[in-house]
Amino acid sequence: MKINTDVLIIGAGPVGCVIAERLSNELNLKCKIIENRDHIAGNCYDAYNKKGVLYHKYGPHYLRFKNKKTYDYLSKFTKWIEGDYIVKSVVNKKLYSFPINLDTLENFFNVKLKNKNEAINFLKKKIIKIKNPKNSEEVILNKLGRQIYDNFYKNYTIKQWGISPKKLDKSVAGRVPIRFNRNPFYVNEKLRFMPKHGFTQLFKNMTKNKNISIIFNTDYFKIKNKINVKYFTIYTGTPDRFFNFKYGKLDWRSLRFVFKTHKKKLIQECVQYNYPNDHKFTRKVEIKHVTKQKTNYTVISKEFPTNNGDPYYPIINKKNLSKFKKYEKLMNNEMKNNIFFEGRLARYKYFNTDEVIESALVLYKKLKKTYKNLVKS
Ligand code: UDP
């Protein structure tokens, strides 16, 4: 039996939901979403466990906004609670502020540093000057020196990515802020909010329009020939798969989570403890610190990085980027067939959630224009 739809969307993650919402509510188009998993929201998915604790199934999502417009858009589908994301790093069994800030430097080096100038002066003797840092090792050595690199970054990065930091673009370790003040928050953005009733509820509210229907537990490539699309296809999966691995496989890093429920109000001091040098897992997350749920139970998750499993992280380095560039050409070429690619997987980009929503809104504008032209002609 054929499936007829105005718009076909592959993937019910943030991009798929935003596109479906915009096209159904603004342009009154019928959207069919095909999703591999049995739920919406992609890796933002959160759910209540048997004890009623809300947990993030695919790792913590600390929502923050670079752009107020993205926040305003999402505000149509959720109320918010403040997002105070505080992370500590456990080094030699001691908890340190992370990202590195004045407190971390003082406690780690056992010195007093009054301000930014004193910190920079102090670090002058420690840093290894590199003119144009190119990789995730050089970028940290150049800013913080060998001791901080070795204790806080090196082994975490090796564990997280399974390769040397030298083989990773500088943007990877470089995405964590480095501060010479006492700001303890994990991210720099001032607009930090969590959806009051969770991410899944937010995306459910977003996709309420009767013109949106979702087929779960379905591999798009198995039913592709059965679908008639009138206007657009939006693909949010991995590009190598879409093009039948024409240029070979792109590398992805995945995670395995181990969750444990405890009959305790709270266990950790803050939402996340990083373990750069101990254990096989990278971090322990107690998401209740940010969901602020009122319950007598709490959940701790441990994250074990792995090469097997669903693709979570693009591995940003020269080898993968040059392969991706070839796929990108093919993707651009598909635009003439009204097939569009967006999202962390399709764009092979280390996007944060707000960035992904923003890029979906930009794509919507393009689709709207194209649609107006299509119906005119
Ligand atoms: N990183 C590190 N030590 C830490 C935390 C992060 O070396 O304690 C590096 C590591 O390479 C990591 C990258 O910074 O992959 C980005 O960290 P972030 O916390 O942003 O990763 P995500 O939350 O996206 O997994």
Coordinates of C-alpha atoms and ligand atoms in Angstrom, one line a residue:
M1 CA 0.0 0.0 0.0
K2 CA 1.3 3.4 -0.9
I3 CA 1.7 6.2 1.7
N4 CA 0.8 9.7 0.3
T5 CA 2.0 12.8 2.0
D6 CA 2.8 16.4 1.3
V7 CA 6.0 16.3 3.3
L8 CA 8.1 13.3 4.4
I9 CA 10.3 13.7 7.4
I10 CA 12.9 11.1 8.3
G11 CA 13.6 11.3 12.1
A12 CA 11.3 12.5 14.9
G13 CA 14.1 14.4 16.7
P14 CA 14.2 18.1 17.3
V15 CA 14.6 19.0 13.6
G16 CA 11.8 16.6 12.5
C17 CA 9.4 18.0 15.1
V18 CA 10.2 21.6 14.4
I19 CA 9.8 21.2 10.6
A20 CA 6.5 19.2 11.1
E21 CA 5.2 21.8 13.4
R22 CA 6.0 24.8 11.2
L23 CA 4.8 23.2 7.9
S24 CA 1.5 21.8 9.4
N25 CA 0.6 24.9 11.5
E26 CA 1.8 27.6 9.1
L27 CA 1.3 26.1 5.7
N28 CA -1.3 23.5 6.5
L29 CA 0.7 20.7 5.0
K30 CA 0.4 17.0 5.8
C31 CA 3.6 15.7 7.3
K32 CA 4.5 12.1 7.7
I33 CA 7.4 11.4 10.0
I34 CA 9.3 8.0 9.9
E35 CA 11.2 7.2 13.1
N36 CA 13.5 4.3 13.8
R37 CA 12.9 4.3 17.5
D38 CA 9.6 4.0 19.5
H39 CA 9.5 7.6 20.6
I40 CA 9.9 11.2 19.5
A41 CA 12.5 13.8 20.7
G42 CA 15.6 12.1 19.4
N43 CA 18.4 12.1 21.9
C44 CA 16.6 14.8 23.9
Y45 CA 14.1 12.1 24.9
D46 CA 13.4 12.0 28.7
A47 CA 11.0 9.7 30.5
Y48 CA 9.8 8.7 34.0
N49 CA 11.3 5.5 35.4
K50 CA 9.4 3.0 37.5
K51 CA 9.9 5.1 40.6
G52 CA 8.6 8.2 38.8
V53 CA 11.9 9.9 38.4
L54 CA 12.4 11.9 35.2
Y55 CA 15.7 10.9 33.5
H56 CA 17.4 11.7 30.2
K57 CA 17.7 8.5 28.4
Y58 CA 20.5 9.6 26.0
G59 CA 22.5 11.8 28.3
P60 CA 22.0 15.1 29.9
H61 CA 20.7 18.0 27.7
Y62 CA 21.5 21.3 29.3
L63 CA 19.4 23.6 27.3
R64 CA 20.7 27.1 26.7
F65 CA 20.1 29.7 24.0
K66 CA 22.5 31.7 21.9
N67 CA 19.5 33.4 20.3
K68 CA 16.5 34.7 22.1
K69 CA 14.3 33.9 19.0
T70 CA 14.9 30.2 19.5
Y71 CA 13.8 30.5 23.1
D72 CA 10.7 32.5 22.1
Y73 CA 9.8 29.9 19.6
L74 CA 10.1 27.0 22.0
S75 CA 8.2 29.0 24.7
K76 CA 5.0 28.3 22.6
F77 CA 5.2 24.7 23.6
T78 CA 6.5 24.7 27.2
K79 CA 6.9 26.6 30.4
W80 CA 10.4 26.8 31.8
I81 CA 12.4 26.3 34.9
E82 CA 15.8 28.0 35.5
G83 CA 18.7 25.9 34.3
D84 CA 21.6 26.1 36.7
Y85 CA 24.0 23.6 35.3
I86 CA 27.0 23.0 37.5
V87 CA 29.7 20.5 36.8
K88 CA 32.7 19.4 38.8
S89 CA 35.7 17.4 37.8
V90 CA 37.1 14.7 40.1
V91 CA 40.9 14.8 40.0
N92 CA 43.0 12.9 42.6
K93 CA 39.7 12.3 44.5
K94 CA 39.1 16.0 44.9
L95 CA 36.2 17.9 43.4
Y96 CA 37.2 20.9 41.2
S97 CA 35.1 23.5 39.5
F98 CA 34.8 22.7 35.8
P99 CA 35.0 24.6 33.3
I100 CA 38.4 25.7 34.6
N101 CA 38.0 29.0 36.5
L102 CA 39.8 31.0 39.1
D103 CA 38.6 28.6 41.8
T104 CA 40.0 25.6 39.9
L105 CA 43.3 27.2 39.4
E106 CA 43.6 28.3 43.0
N107 CA 42.6 24.9 44.4
F108 CA 44.7 22.9 42.0
F109 CA 47.9 24.9 42.2
N110 CA 47.3 25.9 45.8
V111 CA 47.7 29.6 45.1
K112 CA 45.7 32.8 45.6
L113 CA 44.6 34.5 42.4
K114 CA 42.6 37.7 42.9
N115 CA 41.6 38.4 39.3
K116 CA 42.1 37.7 35.6
N117 CA 45.4 39.5 35.4
E118 CA 46.9 37.5 38.3
A119 CA 45.7 34.3 36.7
I120 CA 47.1 35.1 33.3
N121 CA 50.4 36.1 34.9
F122 CA 50.5 32.9 36.9
L123 CA 49.8 30.8 33.8
K124 CA 52.4 32.5 31.7
K125 CA 55.0 30.2 33.2
K126 CA 52.8 27.1 32.6
I127 CA 51.4 27.5 29.2
I128 CA 53.0 26.1 26.1
K129 CA 52.8 28.8 23.4
I130 CA 51.5 27.5 20.1
K131 CA 50.9 30.0 17.4
N132 CA 47.9 28.4 15.6
P133 CA 46.6 25.6 17.8
K134 CA 45.1 23.0 15.5
N135 CA 43.9 20.2 17.6
S136 CA 42.3 19.5 21.0
E137 CA 45.7 19.0 22.7
E138 CA 47.3 22.2 21.4
V139 CA 44.3 24.4 22.1
I140 CA 44.4 23.5 25.8
L141 CA 48.3 23.5 26.2
N142 CA 48.3 26.9 24.7
K143 CA 45.8 28.3 27.1
L144 CA 46.3 26.4 30.3
G145 CA 49.6 24.4 30.1
R146 CA 50.6 20.8 30.6
Q147 CA 49.5 20.2 34.2
I148 CA 45.9 21.2 33.6
Y149 CA 45.8 19.5 30.3
D150 CA 47.1 16.2 31.7
N151 CA 44.8 16.2 34.7
F152 CA 41.5 17.6 33.4
Y153 CA 41.5 17.1 29.6
K154 CA 43.8 14.5 28.2
N155 CA 42.4 11.2 29.6
Y156 CA 38.8 12.4 29.5
T157 CA 39.2 13.2 25.8
I158 CA 40.9 9.8 25.1
K159 CA 38.1 8.0 26.9
Q160 CA 35.3 10.0 25.3
W161 CA 36.6 9.7 21.7
G162 CA 38.8 6.7 21.7
I163 CA 41.5 8.6 19.9
S164 CA 44.3 10.9 20.8
P165 CA 43.3 14.6 21.4
K166 CA 45.9 15.4 18.7
K167 CA 43.6 13.7 16.2
L168 CA 40.6 15.8 17.1
D169 CA 39.8 19.3 15.9
K170 CA 40.5 22.1 18.4
S171 CA 36.8 22.9 18.5
V172 CA 36.1 19.7 20.5
A173 CA 38.0 20.4 23.7
G174 CA 37.8 24.0 22.8
R175 CA 34.0 24.1 23.2
V176 CA 34.3 24.0 27.0
P177 CA 34.8 27.6 28.3
I178 CA 37.9 28.6 30.1
R179 CA 37.4 31.4 32.6
F180 CA 39.4 33.7 34.7
N181 CA 36.5 34.6 36.9
R182 CA 34.4 32.6 39.4
N183 CA 31.5 31.9 37.2
P184 CA 30.7 28.3 38.1
F185 CA 28.1 27.5 35.3
Y186 CA 28.9 24.9 32.7
V187 CA 27.9 27.1 29.7
N188 CA 28.4 30.8 28.9
E189 CA 24.9 31.6 27.7
K190 CA 22.8 33.6 30.1
L191 CA 19.5 32.2 28.8
R192 CA 19.6 28.8 30.5
F193 CA 16.2 27.1 30.9
M194 CA 14.9 23.5 31.1
P195 CA 11.4 22.6 29.8
K196 CA 9.3 22.5 33.0
H197 CA 7.7 19.1 32.1
G198 CA 10.6 17.7 30.2
F199 CA 11.8 17.5 26.6
T200 CA 9.5 14.7 25.5
Q201 CA 6.5 16.7 26.6
L202 CA 7.8 19.8 24.8
F203 CA 8.1 17.9 21.5
K204 CA 4.7 16.2 22.0
N205 CA 3.1 19.6 22.4
M206 CA 4.9 20.7 19.3
T207 CA 3.5 17.9 17.1
K208 CA -0.1 18.0 18.2
N209 CA -1.5 19.1 14.8
K210 CA -3.7 16.4 13.2
N211 CA -1.8 16.9 10.0
I212 CA 1.3 15.3 11.6
S213 CA 1.5 11.6 11.8
I214 CA 4.4 9.5 13.0
I215 CA 5.3 6.0 12.1
F216 CA 7.5 4.5 14.8
N217 CA 9.9 1.5 14.9
T218 CA 10.4 1.8 11.1
D219 CA 13.5 2.0 9.0
Y220 CA 12.9 4.5 6.3
F221 CA 15.1 2.7 3.8
K222 CA 12.9 -0.4 4.1
I223 CA 9.7 1.5 3.1
K224 CA 11.1 4.2 1.0
N225 CA 9.6 2.9 -2.3
K226 CA 6.1 2.9 -0.8
I227 CA 6.0 6.6 -0.1
N228 CA 4.7 9.3 -2.5
V229 CA 5.9 12.7 -1.6
K230 CA 4.1 15.8 -3.0
Y231 CA 6.5 18.6 -1.9
F232 CA 9.5 17.9 0.3
T233 CA 11.6 15.3 2.0
I234 CA 13.6 16.2 5.0
Y235 CA 16.2 13.8 6.1
T236 CA 17.8 14.0 9.5
G237 CA 19.8 10.7 9.6
T238 CA 23.4 10.0 8.8
P239 CA 24.4 11.1 5.2
D240 CA 26.7 8.1 4.6
R241 CA 23.7 5.8 5.0
F242 CA 21.5 7.9 2.8
F243 CA 24.0 7.7 -0.1
N244 CA 24.6 4.0 0.4
F245 CA 28.1 4.6 1.8
K246 CA 29.3 5.7 -1.6
Y247 CA 32.4 7.4 -0.1
G248 CA 32.7 5.0 2.8
K249 CA 31.6 5.2 6.4
L250 CA 31.8 8.4 8.5
D251 CA 33.0 7.8 12.1
W252 CA 30.6 8.3 14.9
R253 CA 31.0 7.9 18.7
S254 CA 28.3 6.5 20.8
L255 CA 27.5 6.1 24.4
R256 CA 26.2 3.3 26.7
F257 CA 24.4 4.4 29.8
V258 CA 24.1 2.6 33.1
F259 CA 21.3 4.0 35.2
K260 CA 20.8 3.4 38.9
T261 CA 17.9 4.5 41.0
H262 CA 18.5 5.3 44.7
K263 CA 16.0 5.9 47.5
K264 CA 17.6 9.3 48.4
K265 CA 16.6 12.9 47.8
L266 CA 20.0 13.7 46.2
I267 CA 23.4 12.1 46.1
Q268 CA 25.8 14.5 44.3
E269 CA 26.6 18.1 45.0
C270 CA 25.7 19.1 41.5
V271 CA 24.3 17.6 38.3
Q272 CA 27.5 16.2 36.8
Y273 CA 30.8 14.8 38.1
N274 CA 33.5 14.3 35.4
Y275 CA 36.1 11.6 35.9
P276 CA 39.0 12.3 33.5
N277 CA 41.4 9.9 35.0
D278 CA 39.5 7.2 36.9
H279 CA 37.0 4.6 35.7
K280 CA 35.8 3.5 32.3
F281 CA 32.9 5.9 32.3
T282 CA 33.5 9.6 31.7
R283 CA 30.9 11.2 33.9
K284 CA 28.1 10.6 36.5
V285 CA 25.0 12.6 36.0
E286 CA 22.3 13.2 38.6
I287 CA 19.7 14.9 36.4
K288 CA 17.4 15.7 39.3
H289 CA 19.6 18.7 40.0
V290 CA 18.3 20.3 36.8
T291 CA 14.8 18.8 36.5
K292 CA 14.3 19.9 40.1
Q293 CA 11.7 17.2 40.6
K294 CA 10.3 16.7 44.0
T295 CA 10.6 13.1 44.8
N296 CA 12.2 10.8 47.4
Y297 CA 14.2 9.0 44.7
T298 CA 17.0 10.0 42.4
V299 CA 18.8 8.5 39.4
I300 CA 22.5 8.4 38.7
S301 CA 23.7 7.6 35.2
K302 CA 27.2 6.6 34.2
E303 CA 28.3 7.2 30.6
F304 CA 30.5 4.7 28.8
P305 CA 31.8 5.9 25.4
T306 CA 31.8 3.3 22.7
N307 CA 32.1 2.9 18.9
N308 CA 29.1 0.6 18.8
G309 CA 25.6 1.8 19.0
D310 CA 23.6 4.7 17.6
P311 CA 25.6 7.6 16.3
Y312 CA 25.7 10.4 18.9
Y313 CA 28.8 12.4 18.2
P314 CA 30.5 13.2 14.9
I315 CA 34.2 12.7 15.3
I316 CA 35.5 16.0 14.0
N317 CA 38.9 15.7 12.3
K318 CA 40.4 16.1 8.9
K319 CA 39.8 12.6 7.7
N320 CA 36.0 12.7 8.5
L321 CA 35.5 16.2 7.4
S322 CA 37.0 15.6 4.0
K323 CA 34.8 12.5 3.6
F324 CA 31.8 14.5 4.8
K325 CA 32.5 17.3 2.3
K326 CA 32.0 14.8 -0.5
Y327 CA 28.6 13.8 1.0
E328 CA 27.8 17.4 1.4
K329 CA 28.1 17.9 -2.3
L330 CA 25.6 15.1 -2.9
M331 CA 23.3 16.6 -0.4
N332 CA 23.3 20.0 -2.0
N333 CA 22.6 18.3 -5.3
E334 CA 19.5 16.8 -3.8
M335 CA 17.9 20.2 -3.2
K336 CA 16.8 20.2 -6.8
N337 CA 14.7 17.1 -6.0
N338 CA 13.3 19.0 -3.0
I339 CA 15.2 16.7 -0.6
F340 CA 16.8 18.6 2.3
F341 CA 19.2 17.6 5.1
E342 CA 19.4 19.0 8.5
G343 CA 20.5 18.2 12.1
R344 CA 23.5 16.9 14.0
L345 CA 23.7 13.7 12.1
A346 CA 22.9 14.9 8.6
R347 CA 25.2 17.9 8.9
Y348 CA 27.9 16.0 10.8
K349 CA 28.1 18.9 13.2
Y350 CA 28.6 19.0 16.9
F351 CA 25.4 21.0 17.4
N352 CA 23.8 21.9 20.7
T353 CA 20.1 21.5 21.0
D354 CA 19.3 25.2 20.6
E355 CA 21.6 25.3 17.5
V356 CA 19.7 22.4 16.0
I357 CA 16.3 24.1 16.6
E358 CA 17.6 27.3 15.1
S359 CA 18.9 25.5 12.0
A360 CA 15.5 23.8 11.6
L361 CA 13.8 27.2 11.8
V362 CA 16.2 28.5 9.1
L363 CA 15.4 25.5 6.9
Y364 CA 11.7 26.1 7.4
K365 CA 12.1 29.6 5.9
K366 CA 13.7 28.1 2.9
L367 CA 10.9 25.5 2.5
K368 CA 8.3 28.1 2.9
K369 CA 9.8 30.2 0.0
T370 CA 10.2 27.1 -2.2
Y371 CA 6.6 26.0 -1.4
K372 CA 5.2 29.4 -2.4
N373 CA 7.0 29.1 -5.7
L374 CA 5.9 25.5 -6.2
V375 CA 2.2 26.3 -5.7
K376 CA 2.4 29.4 -7.9
S377 CA 3.8 27.6 -10.9
Ligands
UDP1 N1 36.5 17.7 28.1 C1 37.5 17.3 28.9 N2 37.4 17.1 30.2 C2 36.2 17.3 30.8 C3 35.1 17.7 30.0 C4 35.3 17.9 28.7 O1 38.6 17.0 28.4 O2 36.1 17.2 32.0 C5 36.7 17.8 26.6 C6 36.4 16.4 25.9 O3 37.2 16.4 24.8 C7 35.0 16.5 25.6 C8 34.9 18.0 25.1 O4 35.7 18.7 26.1 O5 34.6 15.6 24.5 C9 33.5 18.6 25.1 O6 32.9 18.4 26.4 P1 31.3 18.6 26.6 O7 31.1 18.5 28.1 O8 30.9 19.8 25.9 O9 30.8 17.3 25.9 P2 29.3 16.8 25.7 O10 28.5 17.2 26.9 O11 28.8 17.3 24.4 O12 29.5 15.3 25.7

